[in-house]
PDB file of C-alpha atoms in Angstrom:
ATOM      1  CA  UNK G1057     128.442  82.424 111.397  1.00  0.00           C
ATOM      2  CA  UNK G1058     126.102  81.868 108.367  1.00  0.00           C
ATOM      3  CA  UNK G1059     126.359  78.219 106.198  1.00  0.00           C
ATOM      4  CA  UNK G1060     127.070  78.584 102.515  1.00  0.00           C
ATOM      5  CA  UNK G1061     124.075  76.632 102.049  1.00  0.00           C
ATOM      6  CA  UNK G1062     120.705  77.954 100.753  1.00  0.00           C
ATOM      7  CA  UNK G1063     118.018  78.613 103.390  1.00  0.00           C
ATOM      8  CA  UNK G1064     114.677  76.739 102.318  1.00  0.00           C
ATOM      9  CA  UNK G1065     111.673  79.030 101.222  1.00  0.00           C
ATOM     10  CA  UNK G1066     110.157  78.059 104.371  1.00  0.00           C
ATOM     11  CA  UNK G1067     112.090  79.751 106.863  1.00  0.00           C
ATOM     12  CA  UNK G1068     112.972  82.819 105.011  1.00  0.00           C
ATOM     13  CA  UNK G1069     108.696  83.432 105.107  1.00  0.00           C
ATOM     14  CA  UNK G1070     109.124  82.324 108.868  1.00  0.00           C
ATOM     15  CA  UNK G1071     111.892  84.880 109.595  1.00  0.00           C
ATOM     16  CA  UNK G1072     110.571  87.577 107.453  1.00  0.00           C
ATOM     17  CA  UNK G1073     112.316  91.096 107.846  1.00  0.00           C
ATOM     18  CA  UNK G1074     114.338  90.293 110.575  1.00  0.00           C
ATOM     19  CA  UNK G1075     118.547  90.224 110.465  1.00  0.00           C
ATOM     20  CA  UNK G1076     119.822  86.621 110.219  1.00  0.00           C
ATOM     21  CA  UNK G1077     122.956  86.574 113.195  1.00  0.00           C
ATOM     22  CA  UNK G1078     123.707  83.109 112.535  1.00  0.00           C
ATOM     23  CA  UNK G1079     122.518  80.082 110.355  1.00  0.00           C
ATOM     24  CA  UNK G1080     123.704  77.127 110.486  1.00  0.00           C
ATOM     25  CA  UNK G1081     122.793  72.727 109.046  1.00  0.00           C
ATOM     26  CA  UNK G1082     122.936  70.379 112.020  1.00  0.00           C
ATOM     27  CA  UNK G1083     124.815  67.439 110.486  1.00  0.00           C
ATOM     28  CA  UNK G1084     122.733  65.210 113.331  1.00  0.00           C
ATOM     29  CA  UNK G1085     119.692  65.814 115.393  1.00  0.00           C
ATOM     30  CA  UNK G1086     121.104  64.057 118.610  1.00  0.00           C
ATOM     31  CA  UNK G1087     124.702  64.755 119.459  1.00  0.00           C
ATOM     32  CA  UNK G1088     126.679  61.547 118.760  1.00  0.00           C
ATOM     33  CA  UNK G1089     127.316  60.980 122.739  1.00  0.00           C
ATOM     34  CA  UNK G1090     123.620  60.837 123.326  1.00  0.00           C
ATOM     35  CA  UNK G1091     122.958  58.088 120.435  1.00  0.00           C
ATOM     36  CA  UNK G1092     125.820  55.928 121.999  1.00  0.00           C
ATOM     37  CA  UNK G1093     124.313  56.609 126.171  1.00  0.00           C
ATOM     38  CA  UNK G1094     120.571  55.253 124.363  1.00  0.00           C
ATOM     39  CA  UNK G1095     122.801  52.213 122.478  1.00  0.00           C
ATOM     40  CA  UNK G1096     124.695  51.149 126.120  1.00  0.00           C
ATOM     41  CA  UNK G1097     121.551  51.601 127.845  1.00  0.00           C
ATOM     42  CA  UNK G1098     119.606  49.126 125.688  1.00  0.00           C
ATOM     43  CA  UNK G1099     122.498  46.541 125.948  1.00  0.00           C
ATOM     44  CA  UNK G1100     122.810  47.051 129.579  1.00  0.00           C
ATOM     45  CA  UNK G1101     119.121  46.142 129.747  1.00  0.00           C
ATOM     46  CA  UNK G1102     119.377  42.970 127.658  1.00  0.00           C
ATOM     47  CA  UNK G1103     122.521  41.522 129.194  1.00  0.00           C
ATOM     48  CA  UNK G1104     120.701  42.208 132.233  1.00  0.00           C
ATOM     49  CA  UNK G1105     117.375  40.298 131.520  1.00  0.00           C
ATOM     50  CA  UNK G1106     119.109  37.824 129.938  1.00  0.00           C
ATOM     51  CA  UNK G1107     121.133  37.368 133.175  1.00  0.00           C
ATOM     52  CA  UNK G1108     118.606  37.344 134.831  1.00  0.00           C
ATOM     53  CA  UNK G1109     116.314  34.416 132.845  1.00  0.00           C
ATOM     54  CA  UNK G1110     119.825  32.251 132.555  1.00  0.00           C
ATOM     55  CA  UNK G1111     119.521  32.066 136.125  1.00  0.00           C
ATOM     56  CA  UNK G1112     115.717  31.364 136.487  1.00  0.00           C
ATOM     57  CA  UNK G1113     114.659  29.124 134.082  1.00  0.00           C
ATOM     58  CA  UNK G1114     116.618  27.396 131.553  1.00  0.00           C
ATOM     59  CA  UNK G1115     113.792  26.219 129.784  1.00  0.00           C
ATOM     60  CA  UNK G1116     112.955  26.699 126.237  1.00  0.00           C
ATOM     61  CA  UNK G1117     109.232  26.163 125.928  1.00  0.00           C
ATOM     62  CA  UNK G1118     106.903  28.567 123.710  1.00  0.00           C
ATOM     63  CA  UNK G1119     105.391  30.710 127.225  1.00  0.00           C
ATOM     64  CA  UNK G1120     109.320  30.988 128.394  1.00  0.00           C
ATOM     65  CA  UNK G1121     110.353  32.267 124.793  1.00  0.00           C
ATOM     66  CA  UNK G1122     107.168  34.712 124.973  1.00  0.00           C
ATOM     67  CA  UNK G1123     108.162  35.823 128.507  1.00  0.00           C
ATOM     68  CA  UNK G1124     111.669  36.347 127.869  1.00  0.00           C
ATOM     69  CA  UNK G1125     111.095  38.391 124.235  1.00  0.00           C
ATOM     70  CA  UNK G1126     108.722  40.657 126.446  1.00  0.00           C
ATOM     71  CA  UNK G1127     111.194  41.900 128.777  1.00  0.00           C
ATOM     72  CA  UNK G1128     113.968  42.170 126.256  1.00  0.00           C
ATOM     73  CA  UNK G1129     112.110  43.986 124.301  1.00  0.00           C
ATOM     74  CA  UNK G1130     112.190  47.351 125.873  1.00  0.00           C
ATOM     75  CA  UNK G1131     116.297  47.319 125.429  1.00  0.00           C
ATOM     76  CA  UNK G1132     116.252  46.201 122.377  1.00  0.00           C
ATOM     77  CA  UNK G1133     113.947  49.110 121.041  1.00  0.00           C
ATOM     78  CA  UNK G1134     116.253  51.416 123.097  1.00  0.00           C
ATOM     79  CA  UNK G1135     119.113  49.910 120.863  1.00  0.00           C
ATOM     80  CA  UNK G1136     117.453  50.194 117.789  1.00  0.00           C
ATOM     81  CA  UNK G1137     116.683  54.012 118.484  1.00  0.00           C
ATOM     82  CA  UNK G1138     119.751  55.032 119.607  1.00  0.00           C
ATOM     83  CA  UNK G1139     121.988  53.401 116.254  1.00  0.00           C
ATOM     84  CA  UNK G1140     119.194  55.256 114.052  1.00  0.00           C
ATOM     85  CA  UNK G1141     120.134  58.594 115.955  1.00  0.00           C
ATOM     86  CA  UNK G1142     123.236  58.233 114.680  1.00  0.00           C
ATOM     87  CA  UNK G1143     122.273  58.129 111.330  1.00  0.00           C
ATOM     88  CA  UNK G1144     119.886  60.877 111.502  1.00  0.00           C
ATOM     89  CA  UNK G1145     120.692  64.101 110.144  1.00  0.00           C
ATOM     90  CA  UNK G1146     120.107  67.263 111.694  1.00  0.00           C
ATOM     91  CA  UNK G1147     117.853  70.354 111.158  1.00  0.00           C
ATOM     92  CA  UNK G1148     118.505  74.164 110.182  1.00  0.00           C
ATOM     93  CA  UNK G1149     118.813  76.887 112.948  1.00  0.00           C
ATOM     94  CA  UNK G1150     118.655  80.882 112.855  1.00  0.00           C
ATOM     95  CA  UNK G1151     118.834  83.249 115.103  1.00  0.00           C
ATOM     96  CA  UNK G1152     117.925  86.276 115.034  1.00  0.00           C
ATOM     97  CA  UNK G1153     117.752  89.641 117.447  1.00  0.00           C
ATOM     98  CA  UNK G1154     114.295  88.532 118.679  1.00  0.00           C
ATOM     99  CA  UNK G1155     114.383  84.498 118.647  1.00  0.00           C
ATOM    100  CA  UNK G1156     115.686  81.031 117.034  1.00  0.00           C
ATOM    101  CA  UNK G1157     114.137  79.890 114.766  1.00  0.00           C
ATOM    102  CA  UNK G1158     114.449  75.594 114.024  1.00  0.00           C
ATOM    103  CA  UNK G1159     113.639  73.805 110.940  1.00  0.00           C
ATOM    104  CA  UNK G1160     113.150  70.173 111.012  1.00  0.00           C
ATOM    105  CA  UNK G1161     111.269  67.098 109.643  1.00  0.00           C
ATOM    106  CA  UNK G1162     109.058  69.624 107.746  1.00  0.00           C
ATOM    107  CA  UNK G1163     108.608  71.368 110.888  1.00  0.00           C
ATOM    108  CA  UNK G1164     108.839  75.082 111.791  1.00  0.00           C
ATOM    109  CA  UNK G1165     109.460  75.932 115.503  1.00  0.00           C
ATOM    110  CA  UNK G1166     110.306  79.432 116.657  1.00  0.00           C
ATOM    111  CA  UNK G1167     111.511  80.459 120.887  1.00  0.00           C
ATOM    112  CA  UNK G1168     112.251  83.693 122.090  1.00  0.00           C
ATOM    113  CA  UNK G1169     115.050  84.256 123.569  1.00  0.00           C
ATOM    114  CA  UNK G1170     112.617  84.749 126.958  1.00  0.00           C
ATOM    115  CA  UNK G1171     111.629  81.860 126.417  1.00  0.00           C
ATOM    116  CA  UNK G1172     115.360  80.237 127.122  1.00  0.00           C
ATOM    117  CA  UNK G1173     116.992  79.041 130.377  1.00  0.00           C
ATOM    118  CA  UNK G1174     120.408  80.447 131.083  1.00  0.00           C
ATOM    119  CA  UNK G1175     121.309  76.167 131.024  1.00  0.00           C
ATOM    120  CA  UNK G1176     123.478  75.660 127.776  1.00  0.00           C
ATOM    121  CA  UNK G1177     125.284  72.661 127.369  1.00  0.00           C
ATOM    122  CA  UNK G1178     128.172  72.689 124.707  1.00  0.00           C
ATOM    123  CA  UNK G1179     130.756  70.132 123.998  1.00  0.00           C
ATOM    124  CA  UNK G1180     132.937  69.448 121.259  1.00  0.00           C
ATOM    125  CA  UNK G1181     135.963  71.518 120.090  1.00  0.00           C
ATOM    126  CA  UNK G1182     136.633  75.496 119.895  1.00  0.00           C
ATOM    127  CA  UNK G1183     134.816  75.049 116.208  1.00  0.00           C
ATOM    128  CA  UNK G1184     133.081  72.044 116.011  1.00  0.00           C
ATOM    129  CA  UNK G1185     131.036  71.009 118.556  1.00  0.00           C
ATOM    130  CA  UNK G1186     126.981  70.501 119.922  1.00  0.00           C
ATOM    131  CA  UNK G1187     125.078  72.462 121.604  1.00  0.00           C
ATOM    132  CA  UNK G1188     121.511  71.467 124.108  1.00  0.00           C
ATOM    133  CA  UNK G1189     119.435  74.329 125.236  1.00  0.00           C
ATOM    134  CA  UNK G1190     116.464  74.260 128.018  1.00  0.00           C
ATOM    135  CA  UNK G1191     113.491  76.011 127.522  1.00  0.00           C
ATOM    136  CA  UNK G1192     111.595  77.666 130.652  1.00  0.00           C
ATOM    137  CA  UNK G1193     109.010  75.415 128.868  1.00  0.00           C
ATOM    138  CA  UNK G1194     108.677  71.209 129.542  1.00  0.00           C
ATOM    139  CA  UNK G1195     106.559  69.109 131.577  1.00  0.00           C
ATOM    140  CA  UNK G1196     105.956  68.419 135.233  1.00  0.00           C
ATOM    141  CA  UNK G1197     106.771  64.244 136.104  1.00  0.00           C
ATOM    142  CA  UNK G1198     105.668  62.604 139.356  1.00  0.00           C
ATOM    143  CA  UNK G1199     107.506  60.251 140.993  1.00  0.00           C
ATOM    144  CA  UNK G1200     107.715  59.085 144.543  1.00  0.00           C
ATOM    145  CA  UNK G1201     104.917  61.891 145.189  1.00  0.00           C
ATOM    146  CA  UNK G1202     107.196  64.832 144.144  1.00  0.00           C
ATOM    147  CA  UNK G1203     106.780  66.642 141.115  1.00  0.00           C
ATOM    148  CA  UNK G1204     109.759  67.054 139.076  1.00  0.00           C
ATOM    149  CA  UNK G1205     109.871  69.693 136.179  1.00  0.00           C
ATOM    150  CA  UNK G1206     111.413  68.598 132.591  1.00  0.00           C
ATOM    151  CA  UNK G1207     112.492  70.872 130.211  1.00  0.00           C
ATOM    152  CA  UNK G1208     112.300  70.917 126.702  1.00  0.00           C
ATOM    153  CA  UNK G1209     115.609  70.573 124.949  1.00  0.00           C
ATOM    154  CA  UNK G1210     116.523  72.113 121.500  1.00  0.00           C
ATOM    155  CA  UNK G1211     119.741  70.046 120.647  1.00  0.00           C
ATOM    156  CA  UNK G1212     121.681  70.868 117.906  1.00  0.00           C
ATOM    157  CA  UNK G1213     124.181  68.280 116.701  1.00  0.00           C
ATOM    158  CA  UNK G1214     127.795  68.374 115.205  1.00  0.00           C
ATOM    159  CA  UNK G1215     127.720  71.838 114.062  1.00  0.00           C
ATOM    160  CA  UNK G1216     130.662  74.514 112.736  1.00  0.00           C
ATOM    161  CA  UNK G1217     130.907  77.958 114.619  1.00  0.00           C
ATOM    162  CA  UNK G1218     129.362  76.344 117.907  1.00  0.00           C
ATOM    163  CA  UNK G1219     131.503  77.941 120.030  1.00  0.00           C
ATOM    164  CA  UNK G1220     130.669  81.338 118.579  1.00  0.00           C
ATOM    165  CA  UNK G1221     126.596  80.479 118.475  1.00  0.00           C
ATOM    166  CA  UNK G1222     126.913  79.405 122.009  1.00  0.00           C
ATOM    167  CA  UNK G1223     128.391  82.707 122.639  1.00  0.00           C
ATOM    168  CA  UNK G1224     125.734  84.812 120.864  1.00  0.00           C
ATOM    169  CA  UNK G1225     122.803  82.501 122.238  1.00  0.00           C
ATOM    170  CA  UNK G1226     124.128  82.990 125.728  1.00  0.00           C
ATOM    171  CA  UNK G1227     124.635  87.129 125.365  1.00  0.00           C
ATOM    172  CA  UNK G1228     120.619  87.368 124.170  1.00  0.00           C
ATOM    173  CA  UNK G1229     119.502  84.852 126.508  1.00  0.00           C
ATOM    174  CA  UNK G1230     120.897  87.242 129.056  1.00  0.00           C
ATOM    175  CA  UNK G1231     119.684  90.224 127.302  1.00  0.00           C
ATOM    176  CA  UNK G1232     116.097  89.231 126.948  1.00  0.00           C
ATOM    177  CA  UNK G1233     116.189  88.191 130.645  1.00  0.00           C
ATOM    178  CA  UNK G1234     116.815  91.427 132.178  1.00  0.00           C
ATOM    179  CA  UNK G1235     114.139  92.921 129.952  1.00  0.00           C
TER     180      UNK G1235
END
């Protein structure tokens, strides 16, 4: 489960001493299914708004222009963002007996396996695939005066051996729980 590729000086200080179980080179930092969801989203909003200003006002003065480019906005940004996910490549990931360890943009992030929900969500073939973790870690949202807790998500896009990682991920998860 380790990439032929060359780990960058930066995560072999990171890691240290400790056994690599599995390396591998996200091809993309979203999973492809999540770029197209943000894409269809940010249509579905300007179809919508556009609907909805066809009906209104067919006008085509400066303030309706203005009006109309504010509320479209939003979806188109949401557009935007989600056909630039698709494009974005992914980040390196190791695991380890004690933790993962994620490399991207320059950044350095390492989690415990304690610090992992038993929530995995994998989809793709038996060797090719994604993978989303949840963290125990996230933030709390209010709406409609309840409090709703958000995890953090570690996704790992279009990757070999995910069936395997998943696998290993979910045995220490488990292992580090009971501890």
């Amino acid at each position: 489960m380790i990439e032929n590729i060359a780990i960058p000086e930066i995560l072999k200080k990171e890691i240290g001493n400790d056994e690599i179980l599995f390396f591998v080179k996200a091809k993309k930092e979203q999973p492809i299914k999540h770029c197209i969801s943000v894409m269809g989203f940010g249509l579905f909003w300007m179809s919508f708004i556009s609907l909805l200003f066809s009906v209104f006002d067919n006008s085509s003065s400066y303030t309706f222009i203005i009006f109309y480019s504010f509320f479209i906005l939003p979806g188109l940004l949401c557009f935007i963002l989600g056909f630039l996910g698709l494009f974005k490549s992914g980040g390196y990931f190791i695991g380890t007996h004690n933790r993962m360890v994620c490399y991207t943009w320059g950044k350095v992030d390492s989690h415990l396996w304690t610090n992992f929900s038993s929530k995995i969500i994998s989809f793709g073939s038996k060797d090719h695939g994604n993978l989303v973790f949840e963290l125990k870690t996230g933030v709390e949202i209010v709406r409609k005066n309840k409090t709703i807790f958000s995890p953090t998500k570690i996704n790992i896009g279009d990757i070999i051996y995910a069936s395997e990682i998943e696998q290993y991920c979910r045995e220490r998860i488990m292992e580090n729980s009971m501890k």
